Amino acid sequence: MELMQVENVSKLYQEGRGPGVLKDVSFDVHEEDFLGIVGPSGCGKSTLLRIIAGLDRPSSGHVLLHGREVSGPEARISMVFQSWALFPWRTVIQNIEYGLELRRVPKAERRTVAKALVKLVGLAGFEDVYPKRLSGGMKQRVGIARALAVDPEIVLMDEAFSSIDEYTAEVLRSEVADIWKETGKTFILVTHSLAEAIQLAERVLVLSSRPARVKSLLEIDLPRPRDPESPEFVKIHKELFTLLKEELETSLVRHRLRGVKELQELSDLERP
């Protein structure tokens, strides 16, 4: 069943300068989906995620949740940030409770929810620890638990594993896959790692170079847990890599053509 529709979303620079960030981006998100979003560096992946979250407004187009437009921060959508964004003066359990406090959930109820999530993300025993004493992976676990605490329908993850070491990231990816399966939530993950997208996602949306358009949408029909060395995994990785390589080459050609145009304009100016 369809949960969200992204319809012809475009995002321009302020005052309409430049080619813009996103151009007529459209796709659907299913209930209990795990959608990965990849694309060339700087193509607008994070901007698209912020628009989906209601933290930014598109220049045109719409994001619909259950058929109603997302026009601002939405209670049914939560986000896990790359930089963790934890409050340093709050303990682990207090950080997890924050969204529930904003919704005026009674203290006893939010503490019950937070304690259950502490166990879910593997932080039992660290409830009263402050962020400065946590590793990067533990901080991200807190971020995931905080996102889940408000019982969202959609969890957005923006490069959520890029600020931690690869070993910890690999463990967290496995845990996120388990959490996705256990909770039945819909996850949308923006990542620069093709292997990460294939490992976690049911579908991978490929964006073009800026202004980003939808280039392809691949179904990842592989059994879990997924083996990055399996022939099927490698085949999908090569397919995604080829799609992104095409975009990189196209972007380079555009850059060179702009350079030729600029040189021609300079030459014209120099003519008497």
mmCIF file of N, CA, C and O in Angstrom, residues 65 131 134 150 157 188 226 228 240 253 259 264:
data_model
loop_
_atom_site.group_PDB
_atom_site.id
_atom_site.type_symbol
_atom_site.label_atom_id
_atom_site.label_comp_id
_atom_site.label_asym_id
_atom_site.label_seq_id
_atom_site.Cartn_x
_atom_site.Cartn_y
_atom_site.Cartn_z
ATOM 1 N N LEU A 65 1.619 12.621 2.342
ATOM 2 C CA LEU A 65 1.609 11.515 3.292
ATOM 3 C C LEU A 65 0.155 11.148 3.543
ATOM 4 O O LEU A 65 -0.621 11.975 4.011
ATOM 5 N N PRO A 131 26.339 12.170 26.514
ATOM 6 C CA PRO A 131 26.911 11.921 25.183
ATOM 7 C C PRO A 131 28.429 11.996 25.092
ATOM 8 O O PRO A 131 29.040 11.261 24.316
ATOM 9 N N LEU A 134 30.147 8.708 25.236
ATOM 10 C CA LEU A 134 29.719 7.673 24.297
ATOM 11 C C LEU A 134 30.594 7.672 23.051
ATOM 12 O O LEU A 134 31.066 8.724 22.603
ATOM 13 N N VAL A 150 8.994 8.487 19.139
ATOM 14 C CA VAL A 150 7.731 9.178 18.867
ATOM 15 C C VAL A 150 6.784 8.334 18.022
ATOM 16 O O VAL A 150 5.750 8.817 17.558
ATOM 17 N N MET A 157 16.939 8.620 7.368
ATOM 18 C CA MET A 157 18.321 8.514 7.809
ATOM 19 C C MET A 157 19.218 9.208 6.794
ATOM 20 O O MET A 157 19.276 8.804 5.630
ATOM 21 N N ILE A 188 13.735 5.436 5.045
ATOM 22 C CA ILE A 188 14.316 6.037 3.843
ATOM 23 C C ILE A 188 15.737 6.452 4.196
ATOM 24 O O ILE A 188 15.951 7.260 5.101
ATOM 25 N N ARG A 226 22.370 -10.118 3.700
ATOM 26 C CA ARG A 226 22.931 -10.076 2.362
ATOM 27 C C ARG A 226 24.450 -10.137 2.378
ATOM 28 O O ARG A 226 25.101 -9.443 3.164
ATOM 29 N N PRO A 228 27.840 -9.300 0.686
ATOM 30 C CA PRO A 228 28.421 -8.396 -0.316
ATOM 31 C C PRO A 228 29.304 -9.092 -1.343
ATOM 32 O O PRO A 228 29.589 -8.512 -2.393
ATOM 33 N N LEU A 240 24.514 -0.326 -10.307
ATOM 34 C CA LEU A 240 24.398 0.995 -9.692
ATOM 35 C C LEU A 240 25.621 1.848 -10.011
ATOM 36 O O LEU A 240 25.492 3.039 -10.311
ATOM 37 N N VAL A 253 31.174 16.509 -18.782
ATOM 38 C CA VAL A 253 30.965 17.077 -20.117
ATOM 39 C C VAL A 253 30.281 18.436 -20.015
ATOM 40 O O VAL A 253 30.666 19.409 -20.671
ATOM 41 N N GLY A 259 32.713 25.682 -19.675
ATOM 42 C CA GLY A 259 34.013 26.339 -19.788
ATOM 43 C C GLY A 259 34.245 26.886 -21.184
ATOM 44 O O GLY A 259 34.732 28.005 -21.367
ATOM 45 N N GLN A 264 34.307 31.540 -24.913
ATOM 46 C CA GLN A 264 33.767 32.207 -26.090
ATOM 47 C C GLN A 264 33.242 33.587 -25.725
ATOM 48 O O GLN A 264 33.446 34.561 -26.459
#
